[in-house]
mmCIF file of C-alpha atoms in Angstrom:
data_model
loop_
_atom_site.group_PDB
_atom_site.id
_atom_site.type_symbol
_atom_site.label_atom_id
_atom_site.label_comp_id
_atom_site.label_asym_id
_atom_site.label_seq_id
_atom_site.Cartn_x
_atom_site.Cartn_y
_atom_site.Cartn_z
ATOM 1 C CA UNK J 1 0.123 -0.199 0.005
ATOM 2 C CA UNK J 2 1.263 3.528 -0.635
ATOM 3 C CA UNK J 3 0.470 6.453 1.380
ATOM 4 C CA UNK J 4 -1.381 9.454 -0.286
ATOM 5 C CA UNK J 5 -1.694 13.044 1.184
ATOM 6 C CA UNK J 6 -5.421 13.690 2.798
ATOM 7 C CA UNK J 7 -5.913 16.514 0.536
ATOM 8 C CA UNK J 8 -3.823 18.397 -1.959
ATOM 9 C CA UNK J 9 -2.123 20.812 0.215
ATOM 10 C CA UNK J 10 -1.679 18.295 3.340
ATOM 11 C CA UNK J 11 2.398 18.605 2.903
ATOM 12 C CA UNK J 12 2.209 22.946 2.826
ATOM 13 C CA UNK J 13 -0.380 22.650 5.637
ATOM 14 C CA UNK J 14 2.236 20.748 7.988
ATOM 15 C CA UNK J 15 5.151 22.554 6.858
ATOM 16 C CA UNK J 16 3.300 26.197 7.778
ATOM 17 C CA UNK J 17 2.454 24.509 10.993
ATOM 18 C CA UNK J 18 6.295 23.512 11.692
ATOM 19 C CA UNK J 19 7.252 27.380 10.481
ATOM 20 C CA UNK J 20 4.569 28.695 13.140
ATOM 21 C CA UNK J 21 6.084 26.003 15.985
ATOM 22 C CA UNK J 22 9.693 27.412 14.903
ATOM 23 C CA UNK J 23 9.246 30.765 15.114
ATOM 24 C CA UNK J 24 7.172 31.007 18.209
ATOM 25 C CA UNK J 25 9.292 33.262 20.789
ATOM 26 C CA UNK J 26 10.587 31.283 23.922
ATOM 27 C CA UNK J 27 13.129 32.231 26.324
ATOM 28 C CA UNK J 28 16.876 31.128 25.949
ATOM 29 C CA UNK J 29 16.676 28.372 28.178
ATOM 30 C CA UNK J 30 13.925 26.978 26.568
ATOM 31 C CA UNK J 31 14.471 27.808 22.913
ATOM 32 C CA UNK J 32 17.824 25.800 22.846
ATOM 33 C CA UNK J 33 15.439 22.605 23.551
ATOM 34 C CA UNK J 34 13.299 23.512 20.746
ATOM 35 C CA UNK J 35 12.893 20.572 18.583
ATOM 36 C CA UNK J 36 13.611 21.223 14.878
ATOM 37 C CA UNK J 37 10.207 20.801 13.609
ATOM 38 C CA UNK J 38 10.631 21.865 9.849
ATOM 39 C CA UNK J 39 13.422 19.167 9.783
ATOM 40 C CA UNK J 40 11.341 16.519 11.323
ATOM 41 C CA UNK J 41 7.948 17.531 8.973
ATOM 42 C CA UNK J 42 10.617 17.231 5.954
ATOM 43 C CA UNK J 43 11.920 13.960 7.086
ATOM 44 C CA UNK J 44 8.460 12.493 7.671
ATOM 45 C CA UNK J 45 7.269 13.247 4.468
ATOM 46 C CA UNK J 46 10.190 12.204 2.931
ATOM 47 C CA UNK J 47 9.535 8.876 4.551
ATOM 48 C CA UNK J 48 5.925 8.644 3.851
ATOM 49 C CA UNK J 49 5.673 10.029 -0.057
ATOM 50 C CA UNK J 50 9.203 9.660 -1.030
ATOM 51 C CA UNK J 51 8.672 10.344 -4.798
ATOM 52 C CA UNK J 52 6.832 13.421 -4.463
ATOM 53 C CA UNK J 53 8.742 15.534 -1.842
ATOM 54 C CA UNK J 54 10.084 18.457 -3.666
ATOM 55 C CA UNK J 55 13.836 19.679 -2.712
ATOM 56 C CA UNK J 56 12.535 23.126 -4.231
ATOM 57 C CA UNK J 57 9.674 23.250 -1.355
ATOM 58 C CA UNK J 58 12.608 22.774 1.086
ATOM 59 C CA UNK J 59 14.742 25.420 -0.343
ATOM 60 C CA UNK J 60 11.784 27.600 -0.259
ATOM 61 C CA UNK J 61 10.983 27.043 3.188
ATOM 62 C CA UNK J 62 14.716 27.293 4.240
ATOM 63 C CA UNK J 63 14.936 30.853 2.649
ATOM 64 C CA UNK J 64 11.640 31.756 4.398
ATOM 65 C CA UNK J 65 13.120 30.882 7.942
ATOM 66 C CA UNK J 66 16.563 32.867 6.870
ATOM 67 C CA UNK J 67 14.563 35.742 6.225
ATOM 68 C CA UNK J 68 12.595 35.442 9.501
ATOM 69 C CA UNK J 69 15.718 34.581 11.949
ATOM 70 C CA UNK J 70 17.807 37.016 9.770
ATOM 71 C CA UNK J 71 20.483 34.477 9.267
ATOM 72 C CA UNK J 72 22.804 33.991 6.258
ATOM 73 C CA UNK J 73 20.597 33.440 3.131
ATOM 74 C CA UNK J 74 20.795 29.928 2.154
ATOM 75 C CA UNK J 75 21.892 28.638 5.672
ATOM 76 C CA UNK J 76 18.528 26.928 6.546
ATOM 77 C CA UNK J 77 17.764 26.299 2.888
ATOM 78 C CA UNK J 78 20.900 24.478 2.268
ATOM 79 C CA UNK J 79 20.459 22.368 5.365
ATOM 80 C CA UNK J 80 16.468 21.638 4.529
ATOM 81 C CA UNK J 81 17.403 20.273 0.874
ATOM 82 C CA UNK J 82 20.085 17.939 2.481
ATOM 83 C CA UNK J 83 17.447 16.817 5.151
ATOM 84 C CA UNK J 84 14.786 16.227 2.495
ATOM 85 C CA UNK J 85 17.189 14.642 -0.146
ATOM 86 C CA UNK J 86 18.758 12.265 2.931
ATOM 87 C CA UNK J 87 15.480 11.401 4.127
ATOM 88 C CA UNK J 88 14.104 10.078 0.595
ATOM 89 C CA UNK J 89 17.262 8.411 -0.290
ATOM 90 C CA UNK J 90 17.775 6.615 2.927
ATOM 91 C CA UNK J 91 14.004 6.132 3.451
ATOM 92 C CA UNK J 92 14.079 4.104 -0.046
ATOM 93 C CA UNK J 93 16.496 1.672 1.729
ATOM 94 C CA UNK J 94 14.562 1.131 4.877
ATOM 95 C CA UNK J 95 11.319 -0.670 6.086
ATOM 96 C CA UNK J 96 8.834 2.721 6.580
ATOM 97 C CA UNK J 97 7.467 0.762 9.662
ATOM 98 C CA UNK J 98 10.703 0.096 11.598
ATOM 99 C CA UNK J 99 11.229 2.383 14.427
ATOM 100 C CA UNK J 100 14.772 1.536 15.382
ATOM 101 C CA UNK J 101 15.588 2.001 11.764
ATOM 102 C CA UNK J 102 13.771 5.522 11.652
ATOM 103 C CA UNK J 103 15.320 6.597 14.796
ATOM 104 C CA UNK J 104 18.584 5.790 13.424
ATOM 105 C CA UNK J 105 17.810 7.880 9.973
ATOM 106 C CA UNK J 106 16.385 10.484 12.025
ATOM 107 C CA UNK J 107 19.467 10.994 14.235
ATOM 108 C CA UNK J 108 21.830 10.972 11.521
ATOM 109 C CA UNK J 109 20.133 13.484 9.176
ATOM 110 C CA UNK J 110 19.372 15.658 12.332
ATOM 111 C CA UNK J 111 23.016 15.596 13.240
ATOM 112 C CA UNK J 112 24.255 16.381 9.687
ATOM 113 C CA UNK J 113 21.754 19.479 9.685
ATOM 114 C CA UNK J 114 23.097 20.833 12.908
ATOM 115 C CA UNK J 115 26.758 20.239 12.071
ATOM 116 C CA UNK J 116 26.142 22.127 8.951
ATOM 117 C CA UNK J 117 23.917 24.816 10.420
ATOM 118 C CA UNK J 118 26.626 25.493 13.015
ATOM 119 C CA UNK J 119 29.822 25.336 11.027
ATOM 120 C CA UNK J 120 28.036 27.764 8.580
ATOM 121 C CA UNK J 121 27.532 30.009 11.649
ATOM 122 C CA UNK J 122 31.006 29.650 12.881
ATOM 123 C CA UNK J 123 32.726 30.152 9.508
ATOM 124 C CA UNK J 124 30.745 33.427 8.812
ATOM 125 C CA UNK J 125 31.617 34.900 12.280
ATOM 126 C CA UNK J 126 28.711 34.576 14.206
ATOM 127 C CA UNK J 127 29.079 33.194 17.418
ATOM 128 C CA UNK J 128 28.364 29.749 18.355
ATOM 129 C CA UNK J 129 27.636 29.698 21.916
ATOM 130 C CA UNK J 130 26.389 27.242 24.336
ATOM 131 C CA UNK J 131 29.019 24.638 23.428
ATOM 132 C CA UNK J 132 27.350 20.938 24.105
ATOM 133 C CA UNK J 133 23.906 22.953 24.654
ATOM 134 C CA UNK J 134 23.619 23.722 20.999
ATOM 135 C CA UNK J 135 22.841 20.007 20.477
ATOM 136 C CA UNK J 136 20.206 20.062 22.828
ATOM 137 C CA UNK J 137 17.549 20.454 19.728
ATOM 138 C CA UNK J 138 18.634 17.118 18.353
ATOM 139 C CA UNK J 139 17.958 15.396 21.706
ATOM 140 C CA UNK J 140 14.566 16.874 21.844
ATOM 141 C CA UNK J 141 13.705 16.233 18.247
ATOM 142 C CA UNK J 142 14.641 12.533 18.572
ATOM 143 C CA UNK J 143 12.279 12.589 21.923
ATOM 144 C CA UNK J 144 9.381 14.092 20.144
ATOM 145 C CA UNK J 145 9.625 12.374 17.065
ATOM 146 C CA UNK J 146 7.462 9.125 17.791
ATOM 147 C CA UNK J 147 4.689 11.371 18.874
ATOM 148 C CA UNK J 148 5.188 14.123 15.975
ATOM 149 C CA UNK J 149 5.141 11.104 13.447
ATOM 150 C CA UNK J 150 2.000 10.125 14.397
ATOM 151 C CA UNK J 151 0.646 13.106 14.562
ATOM 152 C CA UNK J 152 1.306 13.818 10.964
ATOM 153 C CA UNK J 153 -0.269 10.770 10.249
ATOM 154 C CA UNK J 154 -3.544 11.926 10.357
ATOM 155 C CA UNK J 155 -2.516 13.904 7.283
ATOM 156 C CA UNK J 156 -2.331 11.384 4.725
ATOM 157 C CA UNK J 157 -4.202 7.947 4.175
ATOM 158 C CA UNK J 158 -3.444 4.340 2.552
ATOM 159 C CA UNK J 159 -4.062 4.058 -0.847
ATOM 160 C CA UNK J 160 -4.640 0.384 -2.311
ATOM 161 C CA UNK J 161 -2.608 -0.319 -5.200
ATOM 162 C CA UNK J 162 -4.185 -2.710 -7.847
#
């Protein structure tokens, strides 16, 4: 069985929801633990509808986040394109229902996304404060993944292939 979005704009609605969750103002202590909502959403759709996840949409969402955060233009765009590409490519090689494989893929892809993001911040002279605390969002993203993946499951339906 293949999975299909429940309605035509399901991917865009979930990405908009992820953008809203990302830009909600939080205190500095709590903001460090904020999950990478957009990356989690892109990974979800990369695992569910592999053949129809657009790198262009990931790039556009990244540019929107770059604009909202005032970061280097293309920093998040590069990260989100990489996240989407890796989720689709590695998702093709795994069983979509295998929880341990999902968690391994999620951890590896998010680690790479955060590494690139921190590298770009350091390379451009922006202060990368927090040390190991910079990786708190990786831990919170991995912890929240099962619940978030289940909730996003309401935005797609099974389709029978004849």
